Amino acid sequence: MNQAVVTAADGAAVEALAAQVRGGVIRPADAGYDDARAVWNWSIDRRPAVIVRCTGPADVITALAFARTHVLQVAVRGAGHNVTGSAVCDAGLVVDLSAMKGIHVDPAKRTVRVEPGLTWAEVTQELEAFGLAAAGGYVSTTGVGGLTLGGGLGWLVRKHGLSCDNLVSADVVTADGRYLRASATEHPDLFWALRGGGGNFGVVTSFEFRVHPLSTVLAGLVIHPVSRAHEVLRLFRELTSEAPDELTCGAILFHAPPAPFIPAEAHGAPVIAVGGVYAGPPEDGEKAVAALRAFGPPVADIFQPMPFSAAQTMADPLWPRGHQYWKSSFLTGLPDDAIDVVVEHFASVPSPMTPVLVDHNGGGAIARVPAEETAFGHRNWTFNLLLSSIWSDAADSASNVAWTRRFMTAMQPYAADAQYVNYVGAESDERPADLFGSSYDRLVAVKDRYDPGNVFNLYHNIPPSTGVQ
Ligand SMILES: Cc1cc2nc3c(=O)[nH]c(=O)nc-3n(C[C@H](O)[C@H](O)[C@H](O)COP(=O)(O)OP(=O)(O)OC[C@H]3O[C@@H](n4cnc5c(N)ncnc54)[C@H](O)[C@@H]3O)c2cc1C
């Protein structure tokens, strides 16, 4: 299964497919092929046989039927952000959802139904007109689909939970072409698996989320020179130990971009910042971040009341496109020794494009959801470490990969046996139990029911119990 046995399924069959789908297809010889196969991670260079630009569930059903008939590997593409490059495949068929950008807000019910090609920036913009916000990511460029199916960590995680915790229902096309609604009452086993089990179970053609009243938030960054990184990380540890649920924040080591709010002499310099969003009355937020803002003097302090849409984009410049190699782990704690390792390794980071993030998602709404309610298996860790190496020249790949590995090896004494599935690359040492926690066996049972042939096998795979790869 899943081995391509046709070369672009021969011209005539692809022509027939193109005539059947509303969104059209892109083949290797077509203009736009290279753009359509490019993903966020420049290290991924895959050449699909055919890319189906889906406009709705009917196109998805047709695309999957074509892949079944021609025994083609299937990749599913949302916004193409996943560092593993699971959105594209060699010689197979891409179910490209990126043009599906429908959105419908129900202000009375406080829900929004979104199609899977939307990014969080687009969802946030639409909701803002209604004084509502969704629990999306820390970065606005990410796709709704992959982020939600893997969990979804973002600025509202401590107040409103993971993105997947806010999922009310999902419309899904399964591997055999059925079109199902998954919710608490319809296919509840599938609904459970979609909330943390990633892209292993079917193609979600629309997501319905619960959304929350929110407009102006207190948000921003306090930036210090990296020479004060030990102190700032200790301050961050202290601040987060008492943080109200409204406050979600993270500590980031990076090289200061030439932003107008950063003094010119600091442009390009290594810095550390604590960034956060207070999702409540800004005046209460002032109290919650007072200790953070009193520490100084900072290079820059840009905490201020702002629309949530502005807060949602403030970290975007720190995670640009480029070659990417990511390692990540939840931490068992953030003792001084761990802080030493973080600061020491950041000092030798080979690429100035690389941010190192320690985010705080402990306690609050994420921890209040019972472990068995969703497939997301890691609710009780306080801190998560993300080493997101980013560089622009392929010639620098070896040094960046080696640095990232060295760094994560040094962090092992403080690393939990738990990784956030959306933050890790495809590594041979990846263990399903670390990615999916105690949900793994139940996820296999759901996989047996909805995708026994393992059609959806590119995302961190949960093979069915038959072992089909
Ligand atoms: C710059 C950047 C910032 C990020 N920031 C955050 C963040 O703040 N918080 C966070 O939690 N994560 C973050 N991530 C990680 C992100 O959650 C994952 O990369 C996620 O997989 C991206 O989803 P996508 O739809 O954009 O990507 P894609 O690469 O298009 O999708 C990844 C995989 O998810 C599955 N998938 C996607 N959509 C569907 C669908 N509709 N139906 C079925 N399967 C689907 C498929 O298997 C697909 O291959 C970030 C990643 C990047 C590169």
Coordinates of C-alpha atoms and ligand atoms in Angstrom, one line a residue:
M1 CA 0.0 0.0 0.0
N2 CA 1.0 3.6 -0.5
Q3 CA 3.7 2.9 -3.0
A4 CA 3.2 5.0 -6.2
V5 CA 2.8 2.6 -9.1
V6 CA 1.8 5.2 -11.7
T7 CA 3.8 8.0 -13.1
A8 CA 1.5 10.9 -12.5
A9 CA -1.1 8.2 -13.2
D10 CA -0.5 8.8 -16.9
G11 CA -1.8 11.9 -18.6
A12 CA -5.3 10.7 -19.4
A13 CA -6.3 9.7 -15.9
V14 CA -5.0 13.0 -14.4
E15 CA -6.9 14.9 -17.1
A16 CA -10.1 13.1 -16.1
L17 CA -9.4 13.9 -12.4
A18 CA -8.8 17.6 -13.3
A19 CA -12.2 17.6 -15.0
Q20 CA -13.9 16.1 -11.9
V21 CA -12.6 18.5 -9.2
R22 CA -13.7 22.1 -8.9
G23 CA -10.4 23.3 -7.7
G24 CA -8.2 21.8 -10.5
V25 CA -5.0 19.9 -10.3
I26 CA -1.3 20.9 -10.6
R27 CA 1.1 18.5 -12.3
P28 CA 4.9 18.7 -12.5
A29 CA 4.9 20.4 -15.9
D30 CA 2.3 23.0 -14.8
A31 CA 3.1 26.6 -14.0
G32 CA 2.9 27.1 -10.3
Y33 CA 4.0 23.5 -9.5
D34 CA 7.1 24.7 -7.5
D35 CA 5.1 27.1 -5.5
A36 CA 2.4 24.5 -4.8
R37 CA 4.9 22.0 -3.5
A38 CA 7.0 24.4 -1.4
V39 CA 6.5 24.3 2.3
W40 CA 7.6 26.5 5.3
N41 CA 10.7 24.3 5.8
W42 CA 13.1 24.9 2.9
S43 CA 14.9 21.7 3.7
I44 CA 11.9 19.8 2.3
D45 CA 12.1 19.3 -1.4
R46 CA 9.4 16.8 -2.5
R47 CA 7.9 16.3 -5.9
P48 CA 4.3 15.0 -5.9
A49 CA 2.9 13.4 -9.0
V50 CA -0.3 15.5 -8.6
I51 CA -1.6 18.2 -6.4
V52 CA -5.4 18.5 -6.0
R53 CA -6.5 22.0 -5.1
C54 CA -9.6 21.1 -3.2
T55 CA -12.5 23.6 -2.9
G56 CA -14.6 21.4 -0.6
P57 CA -15.4 17.9 0.7
A58 CA -16.4 16.7 -2.8
D59 CA -13.0 17.4 -4.2
V60 CA -11.4 15.7 -1.2
I61 CA -13.5 12.6 -1.7
T62 CA -12.6 12.6 -5.4
A63 CA -8.9 13.0 -4.7
L64 CA -8.8 10.2 -2.2
A65 CA -10.7 7.9 -4.6
F66 CA -8.1 8.7 -7.3
A67 CA -5.3 7.9 -4.9
R68 CA -6.9 4.6 -4.0
T69 CA -7.4 3.6 -7.6
H70 CA -3.9 4.4 -8.6
V71 CA -2.3 3.3 -5.3
L72 CA -0.7 6.7 -4.6
Q73 CA 0.8 7.9 -1.4
V74 CA -1.4 10.6 0.1
A75 CA -0.2 13.9 1.7
V76 CA -2.6 16.4 3.3
R77 CA -1.8 20.0 3.2
G78 CA -3.1 22.8 5.3
A79 CA -0.8 25.9 5.5
G80 CA 2.3 23.7 5.0
H81 CA 4.0 24.6 8.3
N82 CA 4.8 21.3 9.7
V83 CA 8.6 21.0 9.9
T84 CA 8.5 17.3 8.9
G85 CA 7.1 18.4 5.5
S86 CA 4.1 16.0 5.9
A87 CA 2.1 18.4 3.7
V88 CA 3.9 17.0 0.6
C89 CA 5.2 13.7 -0.7
D90 CA 7.3 12.3 -3.5
A91 CA 5.5 10.8 -6.4
G92 CA 2.1 10.8 -4.7
L93 CA -1.0 12.9 -4.4
V94 CA -1.4 16.0 -2.3
V95 CA -4.8 16.8 -1.0
D96 CA -4.2 20.6 -0.9
L97 CA -6.7 22.3 1.4
S98 CA -5.0 25.7 1.3
A99 CA -7.6 27.3 -0.9
M100 CA -10.5 26.3 1.4
K101 CA -10.9 29.6 3.4
G102 CA -14.6 29.7 4.2
I103 CA -15.5 31.0 7.7
H104 CA -18.8 31.5 9.5
V105 CA -19.1 33.2 12.9
D106 CA -22.1 32.5 15.0
P107 CA -21.9 35.4 17.6
A108 CA -25.0 34.2 19.4
K109 CA -23.7 30.7 20.0
R110 CA -20.1 31.9 20.3
T111 CA -18.8 29.5 17.8
V112 CA -17.0 29.7 14.5
R113 CA -16.9 27.2 11.7
V114 CA -13.7 27.4 9.6
E115 CA -12.4 25.7 6.6
P116 CA -8.9 24.1 6.8
G117 CA -7.0 26.4 4.5
L118 CA -7.3 29.3 7.0
T119 CA -4.4 30.6 9.1
W120 CA -4.9 31.8 12.6
A121 CA -4.3 35.4 11.4
E122 CA -7.3 35.1 9.2
V123 CA -9.5 33.5 11.8
T124 CA -8.5 36.1 14.4
Q125 CA -9.2 39.0 12.0
E126 CA -12.7 37.7 11.3
L127 CA -13.6 37.1 14.9
E128 CA -12.3 40.5 16.0
A129 CA -15.2 42.2 14.2
F130 CA -17.5 40.4 16.6
G131 CA -15.4 41.0 19.8
L132 CA -14.5 37.3 19.9
A133 CA -11.3 35.3 19.8
A134 CA -10.2 31.7 19.3
A135 CA -7.5 29.8 21.1
G136 CA -5.0 29.6 18.2
G137 CA -1.2 29.6 18.2
Y138 CA 1.5 31.9 19.4
V139 CA 2.3 32.6 15.8
S140 CA -0.4 33.8 13.4
T141 CA 0.9 32.3 10.1
T142 CA 0.2 28.7 11.2
G143 CA -2.6 26.7 9.7
V144 CA -5.7 26.0 11.7
G145 CA -5.7 22.3 10.7
G146 CA -2.4 20.8 11.6
L147 CA -2.1 23.0 14.7
T148 CA -5.5 21.9 16.1
L149 CA -5.2 18.2 15.3
G150 CA -1.9 18.1 17.2
G151 CA -3.2 20.1 20.2
G152 CA -2.5 23.8 19.7
L153 CA -0.5 25.9 22.1
G154 CA -1.1 29.6 22.0
W155 CA -1.6 32.8 23.8
L156 CA -5.0 31.8 25.3
V157 CA -3.9 28.3 26.4
R158 CA -4.0 29.0 30.1
K159 CA -7.3 30.9 30.0
H160 CA -9.2 28.9 27.4
G161 CA -7.1 25.7 26.8
L162 CA -5.6 24.2 23.7
S163 CA -7.1 24.8 20.3
C164 CA -8.3 21.2 20.3
D165 CA -10.0 21.7 23.7
N166 CA -12.2 24.3 22.0
L167 CA -13.2 22.1 19.1
V168 CA -16.9 21.4 19.1
S169 CA -17.2 19.3 15.9
A170 CA -15.3 18.5 12.8
D171 CA -16.4 17.3 9.3
V172 CA -14.1 14.5 8.1
V173 CA -13.6 12.6 4.9
T174 CA -12.2 9.2 5.8
A175 CA -9.8 7.1 3.9
D176 CA -12.6 5.1 2.3
G177 CA -14.4 8.3 1.2
R178 CA -17.1 8.5 3.8
Y179 CA -18.1 12.0 5.0
L180 CA -18.7 12.1 8.7
R181 CA -19.3 14.6 11.4
A182 CA -17.3 14.0 14.5
S183 CA -18.5 15.5 17.8
A184 CA -19.2 14.6 21.4
T185 CA -22.3 12.7 20.1
E186 CA -21.4 11.7 16.6
H187 CA -18.4 9.3 16.1
P188 CA -17.1 10.3 19.5
D189 CA -14.2 8.0 19.2
L190 CA -13.0 9.8 16.1
F191 CA -13.7 13.2 17.8
W192 CA -11.6 12.1 20.7
A193 CA -8.7 11.1 18.4
L194 CA -8.8 14.3 16.3
R195 CA -8.0 16.3 19.4
G196 CA -4.3 15.5 19.8
G197 CA -3.8 12.5 17.5
G198 CA -2.8 14.7 14.5
G199 CA -3.4 14.0 10.9
N200 CA -3.7 10.2 11.2
F201 CA -7.5 9.7 10.8
G202 CA -8.9 11.5 7.9
V203 CA -9.2 14.8 6.1
V204 CA -11.0 17.5 8.2
T205 CA -12.9 19.7 5.8
S206 CA -14.3 22.0 8.5
F207 CA -13.6 22.7 12.2
E208 CA -16.2 24.2 14.5
F209 CA -14.7 26.0 17.5
R210 CA -16.0 27.5 20.7
V211 CA -14.8 31.2 20.8
H212 CA -14.5 33.7 23.6
P213 CA -15.4 37.4 24.2
L214 CA -12.1 39.3 23.9
S215 CA -10.9 42.5 22.2
T216 CA -8.2 44.5 23.9
V217 CA -5.5 42.7 25.7
L218 CA -2.4 43.7 27.6
A219 CA 0.4 42.2 25.6
G220 CA 4.0 42.7 24.5
L221 CA 7.6 41.8 25.2
V222 CA 10.2 43.0 27.7
I223 CA 13.6 42.6 26.1
H224 CA 16.9 42.5 27.9
P225 CA 20.5 41.9 26.8
V226 CA 21.4 38.3 26.8
S227 CA 24.0 39.0 29.5
R228 CA 21.1 39.1 31.9
A229 CA 19.6 35.8 30.6
H230 CA 20.1 33.9 33.8
E231 CA 18.3 36.5 35.9
V232 CA 15.5 36.9 33.4
L233 CA 14.9 33.2 33.2
R234 CA 14.7 33.0 37.0
L235 CA 12.3 36.0 37.0
F236 CA 10.2 34.2 34.4
R237 CA 10.2 31.1 36.6
E238 CA 9.0 33.1 39.5
L239 CA 6.4 35.1 37.5
T240 CA 4.9 32.0 36.1
S241 CA 4.7 30.3 39.5
E242 CA 2.0 32.7 40.5
A243 CA 0.5 33.7 37.2
P244 CA -3.3 34.0 36.9
D245 CA -4.9 31.9 34.2
E246 CA -5.4 35.1 32.1
L247 CA -1.6 35.4 31.7
T248 CA 0.2 33.1 29.1
C249 CA 3.8 33.9 28.6
G250 CA 7.1 32.6 27.3
A251 CA 10.8 33.4 27.5
I252 CA 12.6 33.7 24.1
L253 CA 16.3 34.0 23.3
F254 CA 16.8 35.4 19.9
H255 CA 18.8 38.0 17.9
A256 CA 17.0 41.4 17.9
P257 CA 15.5 42.3 14.5
P258 CA 15.9 45.9 13.3
A259 CA 12.4 46.8 14.6
P260 CA 11.7 50.5 15.3
F261 CA 11.0 49.8 18.9
I262 CA 14.5 48.4 19.5
P263 CA 17.3 50.9 19.8
A264 CA 19.5 50.8 16.8
E265 CA 22.6 49.7 18.8
A266 CA 20.8 46.5 19.8
H267 CA 19.8 45.5 16.3
G268 CA 21.3 42.1 15.6
A269 CA 22.4 41.6 19.2
P270 CA 21.5 38.5 21.2
V271 CA 18.7 39.2 23.6
I272 CA 16.2 37.5 25.9
A273 CA 12.6 38.6 26.1
V274 CA 9.6 37.6 28.1
G275 CA 6.5 37.9 26.0
G276 CA 3.0 37.5 27.1
V277 CA -0.7 38.1 26.7
Y278 CA -3.1 38.9 29.5
A279 CA -6.5 37.9 28.3
G280 CA -8.5 39.9 30.8
P281 CA -9.0 43.6 31.7
P282 CA -5.7 45.3 30.8
E283 CA -5.6 47.1 34.2
D284 CA -5.5 43.7 36.0
G285 CA -2.8 42.6 33.5
E286 CA -0.6 45.5 34.6
K287 CA -0.6 44.0 38.1
A288 CA 0.2 40.5 36.8
V289 CA 3.3 41.7 34.8
A290 CA 4.4 44.4 37.2
A291 CA 7.4 42.5 38.6
L292 CA 8.5 41.6 35.0
R293 CA 8.3 45.3 34.0
A294 CA 10.1 46.5 37.1
F295 CA 13.2 44.5 36.4
G296 CA 15.7 46.4 34.3
P297 CA 16.6 48.5 32.7
P298 CA 15.3 46.7 29.6
V299 CA 16.5 47.2 26.0
A300 CA 12.8 47.7 25.2
D301 CA 9.5 47.2 26.9
I302 CA 6.6 47.1 24.5
F303 CA 3.9 45.8 26.8
Q304 CA 0.7 47.8 26.1
P305 CA -3.0 47.4 25.6
M306 CA -3.6 46.2 22.0
P307 CA -6.2 44.4 19.9
F308 CA -5.8 40.7 20.3
S309 CA -5.1 40.5 16.5
A310 CA -1.9 42.6 17.1
A311 CA -0.9 40.3 20.0
Q312 CA -1.5 37.3 17.8
T313 CA 1.1 38.5 15.3
M314 CA 3.8 39.9 17.6
A315 CA 5.9 36.8 17.6
D316 CA 5.6 36.2 13.8
P317 CA 8.9 37.9 12.8
L318 CA 10.8 35.5 15.1
W319 CA 9.7 32.4 13.2
P320 CA 10.4 33.1 9.5
R321 CA 10.5 30.7 6.6
G322 CA 13.9 29.1 6.0
H323 CA 15.6 25.7 6.5
Q324 CA 14.2 24.4 9.8
Y325 CA 15.3 21.7 12.2
W326 CA 13.3 21.5 15.4
K327 CA 13.6 19.6 18.7
S328 CA 11.4 20.1 21.6
S329 CA 10.5 18.6 24.9
F330 CA 8.3 19.3 27.9
L331 CA 10.5 20.0 30.9
T332 CA 10.3 18.4 34.3
G333 CA 11.1 21.8 35.8
L334 CA 13.3 24.8 35.2
P335 CA 16.0 24.6 37.9
D336 CA 19.0 26.9 37.8
D337 CA 21.1 24.1 36.2
A338 CA 18.7 23.9 33.3
I339 CA 18.8 27.7 32.9
D340 CA 22.7 27.4 32.8
V341 CA 22.4 24.9 29.9
V342 CA 20.0 27.0 28.0
V343 CA 22.1 30.2 28.3
E344 CA 25.4 28.4 27.6
H345 CA 24.1 26.7 24.4
F346 CA 22.4 29.8 23.1
A347 CA 25.7 31.6 23.2
S348 CA 27.0 29.3 20.4
V349 CA 23.9 29.3 18.2
P350 CA 25.1 29.1 14.6
S351 CA 22.2 31.0 13.1
P352 CA 21.0 34.4 14.1
M353 CA 17.6 33.4 12.8
T354 CA 17.1 30.8 15.5
P355 CA 14.8 31.5 18.4
V356 CA 14.9 29.3 21.6
L357 CA 11.6 29.3 23.4
V358 CA 10.6 28.2 26.9
D359 CA 6.9 28.5 27.1
H360 CA 4.7 28.3 30.1
N361 CA 1.5 26.4 29.6
G362 CA 1.3 24.8 33.0
G363 CA -1.9 25.0 35.1
G364 CA -4.9 26.9 34.0
A365 CA -7.4 25.7 31.5
I366 CA -5.2 23.1 29.8
A367 CA -4.7 21.3 33.1
R368 CA -8.4 21.3 34.0
V369 CA -9.5 19.2 31.0
P370 CA -9.5 15.6 32.2
A371 CA -6.7 13.5 30.7
E372 CA -9.1 11.0 29.1
E373 CA -11.3 13.6 27.4
T374 CA -9.0 14.2 24.4
A375 CA -6.1 12.4 22.8
F376 CA -3.7 15.2 23.7
G377 CA -1.5 13.4 26.2
H378 CA 0.6 16.0 27.9
R379 CA -1.5 18.3 30.1
N380 CA 0.5 18.5 33.3
W381 CA 3.9 19.9 32.3
T382 CA 4.7 23.5 33.4
F383 CA 7.3 24.4 30.8
N384 CA 8.0 23.4 27.2
L385 CA 11.3 23.9 25.4
L386 CA 11.4 24.5 21.7
L387 CA 14.7 24.6 19.8
S388 CA 13.6 25.9 16.4
S389 CA 16.8 26.1 14.4
I390 CA 16.2 28.3 11.3
W391 CA 18.8 29.2 8.7
S392 CA 18.8 30.5 5.1
D393 CA 21.7 28.8 3.4
A394 CA 21.6 25.0 2.8
A395 CA 25.4 24.9 3.2
D396 CA 24.8 25.6 6.9
S397 CA 22.5 22.7 7.6
A398 CA 25.1 20.4 9.2
S399 CA 26.2 22.9 11.8
N400 CA 22.7 23.9 12.7
V401 CA 21.4 20.3 13.1
A402 CA 24.5 19.4 15.2
W403 CA 24.0 22.4 17.5
T404 CA 20.3 21.6 18.0
R405 CA 21.1 18.0 18.8
R406 CA 23.9 18.9 21.2
F407 CA 21.6 21.4 23.0
M408 CA 18.8 18.9 23.4
T409 CA 21.2 16.2 24.6
A410 CA 22.5 18.6 27.3
M411 CA 18.9 19.2 28.4
Q412 CA 18.1 15.6 28.9
P413 CA 18.4 15.7 32.7
Y414 CA 15.5 18.2 32.7
A415 CA 13.5 16.8 29.8
A416 CA 10.3 14.9 30.4
D417 CA 9.6 11.8 28.3
A418 CA 7.0 13.9 26.6
Q419 CA 7.1 15.9 23.4
Y420 CA 4.6 18.1 21.7
V421 CA 3.9 16.4 18.4
N422 CA 3.6 19.6 16.5
Y423 CA 7.0 20.9 17.6
V424 CA 9.2 17.9 16.6
G425 CA 10.8 16.9 13.4
A426 CA 10.8 13.4 11.9
E427 CA 13.6 11.7 13.8
S428 CA 14.5 8.0 13.9
D429 CA 14.7 8.2 17.8
E430 CA 11.1 9.5 18.0
R431 CA 9.0 7.3 20.3
P432 CA 5.2 7.3 19.9
A433 CA 4.7 7.1 23.6
D434 CA 6.6 10.4 24.1
L435 CA 4.5 12.1 21.4
F436 CA 1.0 10.7 22.3
G437 CA 1.5 9.7 26.0
S438 CA -1.0 7.3 27.5
S439 CA -3.4 7.9 24.6
Y440 CA -1.4 5.8 22.2
D441 CA -3.1 2.4 22.5
R442 CA -6.5 4.0 22.2
L443 CA -5.4 6.0 19.2
V444 CA -4.3 2.7 17.5
A445 CA -7.8 1.3 18.1
V446 CA -9.4 4.4 16.5
K447 CA -6.9 4.1 13.6
D448 CA -8.0 0.5 13.1
R449 CA -11.6 1.7 12.8
Y450 CA -11.1 4.7 10.5
D451 CA -7.9 4.1 8.6
P452 CA -7.0 0.4 8.7
G453 CA -5.0 0.7 5.5
N454 CA -2.8 3.5 6.9
V455 CA -3.6 5.9 4.0
F456 CA -2.7 8.9 6.3
N457 CA 0.8 7.8 7.2
L458 CA 3.0 10.9 6.7
Y459 CA 2.2 12.9 9.8
H460 CA 3.9 11.4 13.0
N461 CA 2.4 8.0 12.2
I462 CA 0.1 5.9 14.4
P463 CA 0.1 2.7 12.4
P464 CA -3.0 0.4 12.7
S465 CA -2.5 -2.8 14.8
T466 CA -2.0 -4.8 11.6
G467 CA 1.3 -3.0 11.3
V468 CA 0.6 -1.7 7.7
Q469 CA 3.1 1.1 7.2
Ligands
LIG1 C1 6.4 29.3 12.0 C2 5.7 28.3 12.8 C3 5.1 28.7 14.0 C4 4.4 27.7 14.8 N1 3.7 28.1 15.9 C5 3.0 27.3 16.6 C6 2.3 27.7 17.8 O1 2.3 28.8 18.1 N2 1.6 26.8 18.4 C7 1.5 25.4 18.1 O2 0.8 24.7 18.7 N3 2.2 25.0 17.0 C8 3.0 25.9 16.3 N4 3.6 25.5 15.2 C9 3.6 24.1 14.8 C10 2.3 23.8 14.0 O3 1.3 23.5 14.9 C11 2.5 22.5 13.2 O4 3.5 22.8 12.3 C12 1.2 22.2 12.4 O5 1.3 20.9 11.9 C13 1.0 23.2 11.3 O6 -0.3 22.9 10.7 P1 -0.5 23.4 9.2 O7 -1.8 23.0 8.8 O8 0.0 24.8 9.1 O9 0.6 22.6 8.4 P2 0.7 21.4 7.3 O10 2.1 21.2 7.2 O11 -0.1 21.8 6.2 O12 -0.1 20.2 8.0 C14 0.6 19.3 8.9 C15 -0.1 18.0 8.9 O13 -1.3 18.1 9.7 C16 -2.3 17.3 9.1 N5 -3.4 18.2 8.6 C17 -3.3 19.5 8.4 N6 -4.6 19.9 8.1 C18 -5.4 18.8 8.1 C19 -6.7 18.6 7.9 N7 -7.6 19.6 7.6 N8 -7.2 17.4 8.0 C20 -6.4 16.3 8.3 N9 -5.1 16.5 8.5 C21 -4.6 17.7 8.4 C22 -1.7 16.6 7.9 O14 -1.1 15.4 8.3 C23 -0.5 17.6 7.5 O15 0.5 17.0 6.8 C24 4.4 26.4 14.4 C25 5.0 26.0 13.2 C26 5.7 26.9 12.5 C27 6.5 26.5 11.3

